Short mmCIF file of N, CA and C in Angstrom, two decimals:
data_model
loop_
_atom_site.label_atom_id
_atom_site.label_comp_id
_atom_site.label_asym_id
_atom_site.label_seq_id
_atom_site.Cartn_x
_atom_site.Cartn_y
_atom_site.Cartn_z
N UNK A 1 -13.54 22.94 7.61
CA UNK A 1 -13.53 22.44 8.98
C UNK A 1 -12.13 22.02 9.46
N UNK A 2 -11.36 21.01 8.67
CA UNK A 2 -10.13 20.74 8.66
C UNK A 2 -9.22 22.27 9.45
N UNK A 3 -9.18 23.14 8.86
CA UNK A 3 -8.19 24.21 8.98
C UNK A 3 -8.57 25.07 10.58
N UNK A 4 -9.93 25.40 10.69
CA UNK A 4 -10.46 25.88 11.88
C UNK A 4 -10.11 24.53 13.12
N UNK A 5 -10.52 23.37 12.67
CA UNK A 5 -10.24 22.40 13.83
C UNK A 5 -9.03 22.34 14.14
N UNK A 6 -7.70 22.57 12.97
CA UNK A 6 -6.42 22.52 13.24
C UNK A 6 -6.06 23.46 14.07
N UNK A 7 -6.35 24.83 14.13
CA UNK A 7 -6.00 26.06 14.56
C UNK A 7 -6.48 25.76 16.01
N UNK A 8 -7.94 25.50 16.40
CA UNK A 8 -8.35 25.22 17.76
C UNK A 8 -7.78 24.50 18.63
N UNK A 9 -7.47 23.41 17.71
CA UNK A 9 -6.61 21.62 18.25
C UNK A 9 -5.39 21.27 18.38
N UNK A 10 -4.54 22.15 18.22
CA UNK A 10 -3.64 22.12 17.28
C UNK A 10 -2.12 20.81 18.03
N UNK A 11 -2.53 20.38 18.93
CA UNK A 11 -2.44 18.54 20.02
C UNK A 11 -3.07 17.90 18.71
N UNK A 12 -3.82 18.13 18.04
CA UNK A 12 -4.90 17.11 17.08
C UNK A 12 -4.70 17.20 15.83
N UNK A 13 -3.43 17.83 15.42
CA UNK A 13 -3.00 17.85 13.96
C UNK A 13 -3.07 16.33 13.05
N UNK A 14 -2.21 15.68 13.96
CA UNK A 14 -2.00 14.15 12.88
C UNK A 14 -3.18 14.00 12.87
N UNK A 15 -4.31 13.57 13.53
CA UNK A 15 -5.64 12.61 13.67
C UNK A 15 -6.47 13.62 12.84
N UNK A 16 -6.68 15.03 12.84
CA UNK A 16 -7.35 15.91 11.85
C UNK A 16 -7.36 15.54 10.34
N UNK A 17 -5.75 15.81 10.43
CA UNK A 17 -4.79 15.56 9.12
C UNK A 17 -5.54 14.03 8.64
N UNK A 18 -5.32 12.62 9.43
CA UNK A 18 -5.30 11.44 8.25
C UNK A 18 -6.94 11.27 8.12
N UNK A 19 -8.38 12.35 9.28
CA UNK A 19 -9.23 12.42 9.16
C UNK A 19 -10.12 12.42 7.68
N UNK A 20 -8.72 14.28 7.61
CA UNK A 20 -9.44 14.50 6.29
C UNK A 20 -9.08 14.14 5.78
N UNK A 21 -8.07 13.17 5.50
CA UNK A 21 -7.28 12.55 3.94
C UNK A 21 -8.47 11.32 3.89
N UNK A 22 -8.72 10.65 4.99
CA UNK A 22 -9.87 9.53 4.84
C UNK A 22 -11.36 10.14 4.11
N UNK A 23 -11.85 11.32 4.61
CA UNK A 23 -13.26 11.79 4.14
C UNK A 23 -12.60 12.07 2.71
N UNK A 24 -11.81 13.01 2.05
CA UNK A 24 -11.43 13.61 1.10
C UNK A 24 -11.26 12.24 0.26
N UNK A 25 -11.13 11.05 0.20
CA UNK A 25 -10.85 9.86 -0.34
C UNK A 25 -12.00 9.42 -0.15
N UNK A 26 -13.03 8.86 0.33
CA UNK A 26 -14.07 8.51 0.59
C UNK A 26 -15.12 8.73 -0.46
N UNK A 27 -15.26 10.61 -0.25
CA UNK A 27 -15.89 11.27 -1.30
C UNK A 27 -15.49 11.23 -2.62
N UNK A 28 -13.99 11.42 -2.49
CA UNK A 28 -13.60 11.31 -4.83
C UNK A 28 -14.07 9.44 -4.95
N UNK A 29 -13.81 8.63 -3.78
CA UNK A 29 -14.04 7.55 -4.51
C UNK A 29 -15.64 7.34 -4.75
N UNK A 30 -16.46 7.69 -3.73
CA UNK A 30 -18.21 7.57 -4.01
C UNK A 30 -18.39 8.47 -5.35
N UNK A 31 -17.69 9.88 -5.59
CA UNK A 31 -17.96 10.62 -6.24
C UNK A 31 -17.55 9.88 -7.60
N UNK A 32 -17.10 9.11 -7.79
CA UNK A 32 -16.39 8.48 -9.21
C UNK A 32 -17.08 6.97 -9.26
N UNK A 33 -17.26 6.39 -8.57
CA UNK A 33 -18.46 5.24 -8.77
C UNK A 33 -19.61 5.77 -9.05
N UNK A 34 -20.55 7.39 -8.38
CA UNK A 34 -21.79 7.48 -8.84
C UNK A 34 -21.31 7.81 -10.31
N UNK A 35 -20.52 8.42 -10.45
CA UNK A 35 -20.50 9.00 -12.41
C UNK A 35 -20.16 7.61 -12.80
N UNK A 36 -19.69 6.90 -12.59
CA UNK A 36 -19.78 5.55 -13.60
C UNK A 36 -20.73 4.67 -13.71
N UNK A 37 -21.89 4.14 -12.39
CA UNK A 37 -22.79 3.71 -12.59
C UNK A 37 -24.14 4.39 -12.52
N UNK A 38 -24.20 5.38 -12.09
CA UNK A 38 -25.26 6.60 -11.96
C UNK A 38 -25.51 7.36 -13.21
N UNK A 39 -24.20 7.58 -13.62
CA UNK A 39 -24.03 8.97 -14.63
C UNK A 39 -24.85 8.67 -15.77
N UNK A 40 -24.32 7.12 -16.45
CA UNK A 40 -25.16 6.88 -17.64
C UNK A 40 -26.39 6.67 -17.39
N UNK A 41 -27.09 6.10 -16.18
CA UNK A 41 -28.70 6.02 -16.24
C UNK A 41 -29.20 7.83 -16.26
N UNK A 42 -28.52 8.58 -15.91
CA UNK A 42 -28.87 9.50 -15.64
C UNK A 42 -29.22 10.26 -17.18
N UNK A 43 -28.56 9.92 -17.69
CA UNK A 43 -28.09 10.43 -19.16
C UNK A 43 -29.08 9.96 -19.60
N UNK A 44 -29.00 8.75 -19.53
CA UNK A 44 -29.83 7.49 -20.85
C UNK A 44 -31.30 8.43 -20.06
N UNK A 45 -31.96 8.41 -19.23
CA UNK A 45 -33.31 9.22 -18.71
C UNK A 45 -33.77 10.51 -19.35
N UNK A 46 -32.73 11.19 -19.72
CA UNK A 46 -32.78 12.88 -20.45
C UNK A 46 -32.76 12.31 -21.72
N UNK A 47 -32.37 11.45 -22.20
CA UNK A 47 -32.26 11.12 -23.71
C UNK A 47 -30.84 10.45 -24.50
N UNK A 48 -31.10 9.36 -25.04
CA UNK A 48 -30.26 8.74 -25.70
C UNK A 48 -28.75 9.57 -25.91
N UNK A 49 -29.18 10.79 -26.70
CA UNK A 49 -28.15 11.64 -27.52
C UNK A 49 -27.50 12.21 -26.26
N UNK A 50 -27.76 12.26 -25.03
CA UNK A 50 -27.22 12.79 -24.08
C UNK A 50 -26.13 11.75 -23.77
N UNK A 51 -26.88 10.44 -23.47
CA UNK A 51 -25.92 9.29 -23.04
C UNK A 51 -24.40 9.34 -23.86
N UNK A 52 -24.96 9.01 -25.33
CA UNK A 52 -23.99 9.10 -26.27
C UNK A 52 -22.61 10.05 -26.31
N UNK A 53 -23.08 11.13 -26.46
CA UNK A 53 -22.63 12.71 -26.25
C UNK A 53 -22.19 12.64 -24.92
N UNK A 54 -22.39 12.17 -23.49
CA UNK A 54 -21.48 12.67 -22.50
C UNK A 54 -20.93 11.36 -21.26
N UNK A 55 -21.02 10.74 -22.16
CA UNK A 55 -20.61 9.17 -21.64
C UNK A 55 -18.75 9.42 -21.67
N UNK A 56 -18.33 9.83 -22.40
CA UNK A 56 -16.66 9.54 -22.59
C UNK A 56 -16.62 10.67 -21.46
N UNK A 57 -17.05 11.99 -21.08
CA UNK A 57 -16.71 13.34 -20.11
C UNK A 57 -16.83 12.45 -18.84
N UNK A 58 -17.90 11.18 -18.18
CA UNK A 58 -18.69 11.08 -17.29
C UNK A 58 -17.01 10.48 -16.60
N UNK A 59 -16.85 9.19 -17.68
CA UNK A 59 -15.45 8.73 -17.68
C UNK A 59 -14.66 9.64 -17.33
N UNK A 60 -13.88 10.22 -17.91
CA UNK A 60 -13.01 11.16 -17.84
C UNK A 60 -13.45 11.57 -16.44
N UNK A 61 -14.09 12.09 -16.02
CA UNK A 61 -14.64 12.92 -14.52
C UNK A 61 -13.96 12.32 -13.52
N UNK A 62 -14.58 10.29 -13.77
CA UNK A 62 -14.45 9.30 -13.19
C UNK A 62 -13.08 9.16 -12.69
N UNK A 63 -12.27 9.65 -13.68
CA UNK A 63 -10.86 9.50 -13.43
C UNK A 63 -10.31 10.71 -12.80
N UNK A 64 -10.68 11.71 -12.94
CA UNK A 64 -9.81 13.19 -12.42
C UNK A 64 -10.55 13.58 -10.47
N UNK A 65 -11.59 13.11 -10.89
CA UNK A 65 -11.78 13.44 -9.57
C UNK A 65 -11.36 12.51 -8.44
N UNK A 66 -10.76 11.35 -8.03
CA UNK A 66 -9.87 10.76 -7.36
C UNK A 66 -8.34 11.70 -7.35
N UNK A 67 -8.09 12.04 -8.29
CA UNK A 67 -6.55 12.85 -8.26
C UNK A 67 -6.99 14.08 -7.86
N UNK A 68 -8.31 14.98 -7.50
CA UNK A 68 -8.29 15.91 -7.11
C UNK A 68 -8.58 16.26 -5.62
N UNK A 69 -8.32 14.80 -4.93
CA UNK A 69 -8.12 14.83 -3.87
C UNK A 69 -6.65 14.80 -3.09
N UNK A 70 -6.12 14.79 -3.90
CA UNK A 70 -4.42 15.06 -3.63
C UNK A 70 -4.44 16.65 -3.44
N UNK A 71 -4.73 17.50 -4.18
CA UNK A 71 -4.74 19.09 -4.20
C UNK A 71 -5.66 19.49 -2.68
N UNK A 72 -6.85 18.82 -2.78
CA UNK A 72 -7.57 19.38 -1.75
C UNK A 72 -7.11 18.72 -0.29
N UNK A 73 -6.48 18.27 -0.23
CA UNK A 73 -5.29 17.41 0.80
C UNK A 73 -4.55 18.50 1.33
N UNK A 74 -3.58 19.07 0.08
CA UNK A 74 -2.46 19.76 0.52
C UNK A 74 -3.14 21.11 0.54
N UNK A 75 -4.32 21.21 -0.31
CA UNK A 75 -4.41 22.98 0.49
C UNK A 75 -5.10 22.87 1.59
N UNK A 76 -5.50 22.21 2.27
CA UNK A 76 -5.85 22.56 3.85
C UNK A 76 -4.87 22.15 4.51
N UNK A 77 -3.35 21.54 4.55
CA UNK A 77 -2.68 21.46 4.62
C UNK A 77 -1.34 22.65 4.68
N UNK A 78 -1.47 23.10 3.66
CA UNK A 78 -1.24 24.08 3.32
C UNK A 78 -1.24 25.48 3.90
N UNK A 79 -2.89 25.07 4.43
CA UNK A 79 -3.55 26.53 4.99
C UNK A 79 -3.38 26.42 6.29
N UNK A 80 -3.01 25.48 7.16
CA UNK A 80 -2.55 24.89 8.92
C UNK A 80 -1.28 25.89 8.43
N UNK A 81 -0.33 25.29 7.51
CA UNK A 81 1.10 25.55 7.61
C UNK A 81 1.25 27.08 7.38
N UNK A 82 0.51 28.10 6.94
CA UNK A 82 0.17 28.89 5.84
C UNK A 82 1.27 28.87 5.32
N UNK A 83 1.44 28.57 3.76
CA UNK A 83 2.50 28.18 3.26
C UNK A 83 1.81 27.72 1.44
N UNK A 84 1.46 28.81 1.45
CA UNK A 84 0.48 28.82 0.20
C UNK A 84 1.33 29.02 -0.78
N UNK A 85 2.61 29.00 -1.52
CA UNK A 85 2.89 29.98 -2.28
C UNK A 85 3.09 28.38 -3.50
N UNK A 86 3.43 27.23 -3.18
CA UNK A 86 2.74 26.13 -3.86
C UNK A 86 1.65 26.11 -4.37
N UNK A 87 0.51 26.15 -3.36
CA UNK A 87 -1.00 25.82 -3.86
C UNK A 87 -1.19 26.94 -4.74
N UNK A 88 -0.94 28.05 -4.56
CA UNK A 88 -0.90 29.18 -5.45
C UNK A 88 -0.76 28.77 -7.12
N UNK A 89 0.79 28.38 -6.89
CA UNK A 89 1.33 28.00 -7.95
C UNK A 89 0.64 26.74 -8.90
N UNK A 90 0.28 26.21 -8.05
CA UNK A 90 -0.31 24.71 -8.86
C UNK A 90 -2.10 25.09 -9.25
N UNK A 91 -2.67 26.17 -8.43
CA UNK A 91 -3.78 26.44 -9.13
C UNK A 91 -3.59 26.84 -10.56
N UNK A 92 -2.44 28.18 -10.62
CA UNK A 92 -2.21 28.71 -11.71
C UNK A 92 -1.91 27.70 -13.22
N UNK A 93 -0.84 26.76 -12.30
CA UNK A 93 -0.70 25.64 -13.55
C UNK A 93 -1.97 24.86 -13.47
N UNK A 94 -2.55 24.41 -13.02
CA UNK A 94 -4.39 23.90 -13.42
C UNK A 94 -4.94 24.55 -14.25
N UNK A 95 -4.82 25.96 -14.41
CA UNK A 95 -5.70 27.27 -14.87
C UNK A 95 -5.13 27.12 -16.33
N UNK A 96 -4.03 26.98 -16.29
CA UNK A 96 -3.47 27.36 -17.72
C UNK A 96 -3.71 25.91 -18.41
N UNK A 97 -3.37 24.86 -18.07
CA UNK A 97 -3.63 23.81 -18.42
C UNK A 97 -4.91 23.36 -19.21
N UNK A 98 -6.17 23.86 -18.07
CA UNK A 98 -6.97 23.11 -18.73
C UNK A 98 -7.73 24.08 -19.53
N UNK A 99 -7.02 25.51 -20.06
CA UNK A 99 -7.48 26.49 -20.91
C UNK A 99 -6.84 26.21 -22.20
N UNK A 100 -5.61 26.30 -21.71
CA UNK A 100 -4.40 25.46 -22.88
C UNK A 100 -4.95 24.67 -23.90
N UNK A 101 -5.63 23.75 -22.74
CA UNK A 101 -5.68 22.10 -23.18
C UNK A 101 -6.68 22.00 -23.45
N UNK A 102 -7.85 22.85 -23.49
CA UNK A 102 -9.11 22.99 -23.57
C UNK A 102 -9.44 23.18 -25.01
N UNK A 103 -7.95 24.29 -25.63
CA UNK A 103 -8.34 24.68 -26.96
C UNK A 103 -7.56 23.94 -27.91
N UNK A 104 -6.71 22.83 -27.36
CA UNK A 104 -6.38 22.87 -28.62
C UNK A 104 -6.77 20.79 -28.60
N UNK A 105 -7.73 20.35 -27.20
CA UNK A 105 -8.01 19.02 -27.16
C UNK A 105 -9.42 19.21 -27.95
N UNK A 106 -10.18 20.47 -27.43
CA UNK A 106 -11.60 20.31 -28.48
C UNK A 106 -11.40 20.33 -30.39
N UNK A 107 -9.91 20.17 -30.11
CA UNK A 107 -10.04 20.32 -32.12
C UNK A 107 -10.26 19.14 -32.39
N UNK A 108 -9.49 18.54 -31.29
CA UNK A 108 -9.31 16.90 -31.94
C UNK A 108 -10.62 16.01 -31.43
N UNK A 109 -11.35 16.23 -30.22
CA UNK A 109 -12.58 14.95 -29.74
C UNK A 109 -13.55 16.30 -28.97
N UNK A 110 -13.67 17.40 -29.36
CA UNK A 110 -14.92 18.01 -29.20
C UNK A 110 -15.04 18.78 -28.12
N UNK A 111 -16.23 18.26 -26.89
CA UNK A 111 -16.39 18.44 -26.01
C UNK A 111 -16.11 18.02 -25.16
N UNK A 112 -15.31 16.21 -25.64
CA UNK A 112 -14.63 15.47 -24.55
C UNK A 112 -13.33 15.70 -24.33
N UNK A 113 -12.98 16.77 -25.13
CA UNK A 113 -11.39 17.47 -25.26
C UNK A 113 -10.98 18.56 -24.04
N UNK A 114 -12.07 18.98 -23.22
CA UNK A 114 -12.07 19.63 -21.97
C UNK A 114 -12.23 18.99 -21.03
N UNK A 115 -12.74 17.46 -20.64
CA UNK A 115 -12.57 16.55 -19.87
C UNK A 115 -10.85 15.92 -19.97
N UNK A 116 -10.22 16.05 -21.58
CA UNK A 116 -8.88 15.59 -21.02
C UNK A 116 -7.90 16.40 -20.69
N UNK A 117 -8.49 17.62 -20.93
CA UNK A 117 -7.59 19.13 -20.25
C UNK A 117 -7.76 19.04 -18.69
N UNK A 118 -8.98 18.64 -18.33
CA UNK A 118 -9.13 18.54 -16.64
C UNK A 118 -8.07 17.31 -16.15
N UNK A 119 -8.13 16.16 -17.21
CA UNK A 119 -7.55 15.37 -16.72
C UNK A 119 -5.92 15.41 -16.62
N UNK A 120 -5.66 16.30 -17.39
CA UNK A 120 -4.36 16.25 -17.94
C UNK A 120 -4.13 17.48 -16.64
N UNK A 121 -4.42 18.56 -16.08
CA UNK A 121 -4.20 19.24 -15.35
C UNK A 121 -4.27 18.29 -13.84
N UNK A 122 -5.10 17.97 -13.58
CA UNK A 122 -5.67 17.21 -12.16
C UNK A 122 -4.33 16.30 -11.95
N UNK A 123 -3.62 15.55 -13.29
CA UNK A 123 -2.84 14.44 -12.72
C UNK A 123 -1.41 15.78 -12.80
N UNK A 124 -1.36 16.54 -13.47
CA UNK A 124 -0.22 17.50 -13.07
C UNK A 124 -0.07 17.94 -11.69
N UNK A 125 -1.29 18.21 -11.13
CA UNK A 125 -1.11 19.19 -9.99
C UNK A 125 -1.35 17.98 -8.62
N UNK A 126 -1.70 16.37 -8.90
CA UNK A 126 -1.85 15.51 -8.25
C UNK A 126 -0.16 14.84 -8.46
N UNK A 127 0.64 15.10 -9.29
CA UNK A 127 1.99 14.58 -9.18
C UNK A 127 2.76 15.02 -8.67
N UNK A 128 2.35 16.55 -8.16
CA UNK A 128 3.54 17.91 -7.67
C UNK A 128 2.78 18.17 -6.10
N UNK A 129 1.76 17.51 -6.13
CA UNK A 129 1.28 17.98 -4.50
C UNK A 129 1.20 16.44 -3.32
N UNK A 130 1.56 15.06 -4.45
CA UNK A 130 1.55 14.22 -3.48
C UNK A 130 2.57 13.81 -2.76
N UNK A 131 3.63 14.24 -3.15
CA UNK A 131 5.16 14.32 -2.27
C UNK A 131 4.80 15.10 -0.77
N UNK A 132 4.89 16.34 -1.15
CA UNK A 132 4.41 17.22 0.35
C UNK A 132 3.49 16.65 0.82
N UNK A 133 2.39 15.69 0.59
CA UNK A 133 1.37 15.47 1.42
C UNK A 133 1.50 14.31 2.31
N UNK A 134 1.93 12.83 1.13
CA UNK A 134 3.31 12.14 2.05
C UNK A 134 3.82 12.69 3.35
N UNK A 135 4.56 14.00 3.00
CA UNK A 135 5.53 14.12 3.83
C UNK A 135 4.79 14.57 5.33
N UNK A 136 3.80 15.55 4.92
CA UNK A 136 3.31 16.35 6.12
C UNK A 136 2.92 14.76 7.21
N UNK A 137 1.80 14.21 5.91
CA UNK A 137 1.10 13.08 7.17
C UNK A 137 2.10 12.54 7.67
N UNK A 138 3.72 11.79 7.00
CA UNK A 138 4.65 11.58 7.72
C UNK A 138 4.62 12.23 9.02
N UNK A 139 5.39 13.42 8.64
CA UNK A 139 6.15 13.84 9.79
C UNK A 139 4.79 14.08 11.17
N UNK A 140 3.88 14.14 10.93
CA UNK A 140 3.21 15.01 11.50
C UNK A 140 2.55 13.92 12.52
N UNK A 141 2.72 12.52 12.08
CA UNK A 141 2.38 11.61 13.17
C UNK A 141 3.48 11.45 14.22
N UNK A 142 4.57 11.79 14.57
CA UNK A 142 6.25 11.53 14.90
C UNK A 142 6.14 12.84 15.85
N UNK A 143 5.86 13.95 15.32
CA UNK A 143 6.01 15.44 15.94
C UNK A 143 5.02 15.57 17.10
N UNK A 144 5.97 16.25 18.20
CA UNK A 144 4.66 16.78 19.49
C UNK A 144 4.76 17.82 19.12
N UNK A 145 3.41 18.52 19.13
CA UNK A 145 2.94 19.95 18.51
C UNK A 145 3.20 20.61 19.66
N UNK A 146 3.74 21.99 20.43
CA UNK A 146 4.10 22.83 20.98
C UNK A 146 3.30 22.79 22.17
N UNK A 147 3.08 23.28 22.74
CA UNK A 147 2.43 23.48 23.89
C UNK A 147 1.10 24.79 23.68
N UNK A 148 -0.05 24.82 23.64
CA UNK A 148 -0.97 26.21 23.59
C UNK A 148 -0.31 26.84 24.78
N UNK A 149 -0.38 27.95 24.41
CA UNK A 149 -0.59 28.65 25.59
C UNK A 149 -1.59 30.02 25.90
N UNK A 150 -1.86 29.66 27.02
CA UNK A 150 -2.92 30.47 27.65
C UNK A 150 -3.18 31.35 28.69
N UNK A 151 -4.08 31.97 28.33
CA UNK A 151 -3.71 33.01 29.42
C UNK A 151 -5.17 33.32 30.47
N UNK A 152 -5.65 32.57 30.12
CA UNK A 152 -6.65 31.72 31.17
C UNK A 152 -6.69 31.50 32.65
N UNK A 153 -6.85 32.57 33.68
CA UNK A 153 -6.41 32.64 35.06
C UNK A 153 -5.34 33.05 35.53
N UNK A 154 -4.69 33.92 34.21
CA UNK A 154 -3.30 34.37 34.51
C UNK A 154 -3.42 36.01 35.71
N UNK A 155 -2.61 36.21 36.32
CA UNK A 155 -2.83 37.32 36.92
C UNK A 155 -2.39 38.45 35.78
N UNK A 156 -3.59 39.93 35.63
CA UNK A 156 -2.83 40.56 34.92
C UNK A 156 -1.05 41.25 35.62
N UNK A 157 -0.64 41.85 34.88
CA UNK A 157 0.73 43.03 35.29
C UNK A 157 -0.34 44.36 35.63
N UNK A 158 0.42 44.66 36.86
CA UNK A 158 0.13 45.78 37.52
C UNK A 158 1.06 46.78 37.41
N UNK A 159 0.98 47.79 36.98
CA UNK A 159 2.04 48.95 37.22
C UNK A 159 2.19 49.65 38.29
N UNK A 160 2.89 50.12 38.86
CA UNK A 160 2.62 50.25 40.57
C UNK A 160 3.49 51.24 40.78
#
């Protein structure tokens, strides 16, 4: 919605912009309180060995998904500016990261060894995308956006 409203609005960039940084924060933070007080009843209901077994991932979650609202910040951000060749880049380092980190964290704590590959990727690509995002909401409250223009009652050109 962010990116279509920008393109339509585009007078309505800043207020879009700190819109979605408010919803996008809203959600990782509800989304990380239900896994911490939700997650384990949820667990403990399916069975003890579940609780046990995915209590340290629920954590871990708890923590990465707040920083993965920095990424989803700057790629709709990103996608106003089109100016992808960052977000590009920082998916790729996510990708490798938490494959990387996937194989060689499950030697050492299992299955909770791919929760710290997420985590370990999420705060990588949340350390390299919160500068630009800073900056955009900066500048972008300061800036008058261009003028639309339209062609809305214009007379056509006649060849004559």
């Amino acid at each position: 919605p962010y990116v279509a409203e920008a393109a339509t609005h585009p007078d309505k960039i800043p207020a879009l912009s700190w819109r979605t940084v408010r919803m996008l924060a809203a959600v990782g933070c509800v989304g990380s309180l239900g896994l911490l007080f939700v997650g384990p009843v949820m667990l403990s209901a399916v069975g003890a060995e579940y609780r046990a077994g995915g209590e340290d991932l629920l954590l871990l979650a708890a923590v990465f998904i707040p920083l993965s609202v920095v990424g989803a910040a700057y790629e709709g951000f990103a996608r106003v500016q089109r100016k992808l060749r960052l977000q590009l880049t920082m998916t790729f380092v996510w990708t490798v990261i938490v494959i990387v980190g996937s194989l060689i964290a499950t030697r050492h704590w299992g299955v909770t060894g791919v929760g710290v590959a997420y985590l370990a990727a999420e705060s990588v690509c949340a350390l390299v995308l919160i500068g630009p995002v800073v900056v955009w909401l900066r500048r972008r409250m300061y800036v008058t956006p261009p003028p639309r223009l339209s062609t809305v009652g214009a007379v056509p050109a006649v060849d004559g």
